[in-house]
């Protein structure tokens, strides 16, 4: 697991942050954070930019190419095949909620997951017993087969991140 702080140049960070918080960026309501999820109050808003078995799923795809390339360069040559780009938005529900533990692609033997945080808040990512707080412009990279959970925030209106998976 690696954590990169101040991952993007300031202009690139601001551009992506403003894009995802624009009144014209489409968010889609998911009743649960995982297919078949059973936790109460486990909802979130999602914008799937790219999914390997579907292809480009968003008119905003080209705007994610620079960050995708920078993440890919940090991962190295082991995992260069893009599986997914998915933006997640958690809303404040007055308390921190730990979503279900999962891996993004349980049927794959080897892949890398990267979580790029666009907001600083008391939410974050839980990996085993370690809590990694959401810090704006930080990138968390880990083995995709490592079970992890998203954690909502209680101190800001939203927690905003973009999830990347590479095989």
Coordinates of C-alpha atoms in Angstrom, one line a residue:
X1 CA 0.0 0.0 0.0
X2 CA 1.3 3.4 -0.9
X3 CA -0.1 6.9 -0.2
X4 CA 0.9 9.8 -2.4
X5 CA 0.1 13.3 -1.1
X6 CA -0.3 16.4 -3.4
X7 CA -0.6 13.9 -6.2
X8 CA -1.7 16.2 -9.0
X9 CA -0.5 19.7 -9.9
X10 CA -2.8 22.3 -8.2
X11 CA -4.4 23.4 -11.5
X12 CA -5.2 19.7 -12.5
X13 CA -6.6 19.1 -9.0
X14 CA -8.8 22.2 -9.2
X15 CA -10.0 21.3 -12.7
X16 CA -11.1 17.8 -11.6
X17 CA -12.6 18.9 -8.3
X18 CA -14.7 21.6 -10.1
X19 CA -15.8 19.2 -12.8
X20 CA -17.1 16.7 -10.3
X21 CA -18.8 19.4 -8.2
X22 CA -20.3 21.1 -11.2
X23 CA -24.1 21.5 -11.5
X24 CA -23.8 19.7 -14.8
X25 CA -21.9 16.6 -13.7
X26 CA -24.3 13.6 -13.7
X27 CA -24.5 11.6 -10.5
X28 CA -26.5 8.4 -10.2
X29 CA -28.0 7.1 -6.9
X30 CA -27.0 3.6 -5.8
X31 CA -29.2 2.1 -3.1
X32 CA -26.2 0.1 -1.8
X33 CA -22.5 0.6 -2.3
X34 CA -22.1 -3.0 -3.5
X35 CA -24.3 -5.2 -5.7
X36 CA -26.2 -7.4 -3.3
X37 CA -25.1 -5.2 -0.3
X38 CA -27.2 -5.6 2.8
X39 CA -26.1 -2.8 5.1
X40 CA -28.7 -0.2 6.1
X41 CA -27.9 3.3 5.1
X42 CA -25.2 2.1 2.6
X43 CA -26.3 4.4 -0.3
X44 CA -24.0 6.6 -2.4
X45 CA -23.9 8.5 -5.7
X46 CA -21.8 7.2 -8.5
X47 CA -20.6 8.2 -12.0
X48 CA -19.0 5.4 -13.9
X49 CA -16.6 6.9 -16.4
X50 CA -15.3 3.7 -17.9
X51 CA -15.9 0.0 -17.4
X52 CA -13.8 -2.5 -19.4
X53 CA -16.8 -4.7 -20.4
X54 CA -18.8 -1.6 -21.4
X55 CA -16.2 0.8 -22.6
X56 CA -16.5 4.6 -22.3
X57 CA -19.6 5.3 -20.2
X58 CA -19.3 9.0 -19.8
X59 CA -19.0 12.1 -22.0
X60 CA -16.3 13.2 -19.5
X61 CA -14.0 10.3 -20.1
X62 CA -11.3 12.3 -22.0
X63 CA -11.0 14.7 -19.0
X64 CA -9.8 11.7 -16.8
X65 CA -7.0 10.7 -19.2
X66 CA -4.2 12.8 -17.6
X67 CA -4.8 11.5 -14.1
X68 CA -5.3 7.9 -15.4
X69 CA -1.9 8.2 -17.2
X70 CA -0.2 9.6 -14.1
X71 CA -1.6 6.9 -11.9
X72 CA -0.6 4.2 -14.4
X73 CA 3.0 5.6 -14.4
X74 CA 3.1 5.3 -10.5
X75 CA 1.8 1.7 -10.6
X76 CA 4.4 0.6 -13.1
X77 CA 4.3 -2.0 -15.8
X78 CA 2.6 -4.8 -13.9
X79 CA -0.9 -3.4 -14.3
X80 CA -1.4 -1.2 -17.4
X81 CA -4.8 -2.4 -18.6
X82 CA -7.6 -0.1 -17.4
X83 CA -10.5 -1.9 -15.9
X84 CA -12.6 0.9 -14.5
X85 CA -12.8 4.6 -13.6
X86 CA -15.6 5.4 -11.1
X87 CA -16.3 8.6 -9.2
X88 CA -18.0 8.2 -5.8
X89 CA -19.8 10.8 -3.8
X90 CA -20.8 10.1 -0.2
X91 CA -23.2 12.5 1.5
X92 CA -23.1 13.5 5.2
X93 CA -25.4 11.4 7.3
X94 CA -24.5 12.8 10.6
X95 CA -22.2 9.9 11.5
X96 CA -19.4 7.9 10.0
X97 CA -20.6 4.8 8.3
X98 CA -18.3 2.0 7.3
X99 CA -19.5 0.4 4.0
X100 CA -19.2 -3.3 3.3
X101 CA -15.8 -4.7 3.0
X102 CA -15.1 -5.8 -0.6
X103 CA -12.7 -6.1 -3.4
X104 CA -13.6 -4.4 -6.7
X105 CA -13.0 -7.4 -8.9
X106 CA -13.2 -10.6 -6.8
X107 CA -12.8 -12.9 -9.9
X108 CA -9.4 -11.4 -10.8
X109 CA -6.1 -12.9 -9.6
X110 CA -4.0 -9.8 -9.9
X111 CA -4.9 -6.1 -10.3
X112 CA -4.3 -2.7 -8.6
X113 CA -6.8 -0.4 -7.1
X114 CA -6.2 3.4 -6.7
X115 CA -8.4 5.8 -4.7
X116 CA -7.9 9.5 -5.6
X117 CA -9.4 11.7 -2.9
X118 CA -10.8 15.1 -3.9
X119 CA -12.0 16.2 -0.4
X120 CA -10.5 16.4 3.1
X121 CA -12.8 15.0 5.7
X122 CA -13.0 12.5 8.6
X123 CA -14.2 9.8 6.1
X124 CA -11.7 7.6 4.3
X125 CA -10.7 4.1 3.3
X126 CA -10.5 1.2 5.8
X127 CA -8.0 -1.5 4.9
X128 CA -7.8 -4.3 7.6
X129 CA -7.2 -2.4 10.9
X130 CA -5.8 0.7 9.2
X131 CA -7.9 3.8 8.5
X132 CA -6.6 6.1 5.8
X133 CA -8.3 9.4 6.0
X134 CA -9.6 11.2 2.9
X135 CA -7.2 14.0 2.2
X136 CA -7.8 16.2 -0.9
X137 CA -5.3 15.6 -3.7
X138 CA -4.0 12.3 -2.2
X139 CA -3.8 8.9 -4.0
X140 CA -4.0 5.6 -2.2
X141 CA -2.7 2.7 -4.2
X142 CA -3.0 -1.0 -3.1
X143 CA -3.3 -4.6 -4.3
X144 CA -6.8 -4.9 -5.7
X145 CA -7.3 -8.2 -3.9
X146 CA -7.0 -6.5 -0.5
X147 CA -10.4 -6.2 1.1
X148 CA -11.3 -2.6 1.8
X149 CA -14.3 -0.4 2.8
X150 CA -15.3 3.1 2.1
X151 CA -16.1 5.2 5.2
X152 CA -18.5 8.1 5.0
X153 CA -17.8 11.4 6.7
X154 CA -19.7 13.4 9.3
X155 CA -17.8 16.7 9.1
X156 CA -18.3 17.9 5.5
X157 CA -21.3 17.9 3.2
X158 CA -19.7 15.4 0.8
X159 CA -16.8 13.0 0.4
X160 CA -15.6 12.9 -3.2
X161 CA -13.2 10.4 -4.7
X162 CA -12.3 8.7 -8.0
X163 CA -11.6 4.9 -8.0
X164 CA -9.3 3.4 -10.6
X165 CA -8.7 -0.3 -11.2
X166 CA -5.9 -1.6 -13.5
X167 CA -5.2 -5.2 -14.4

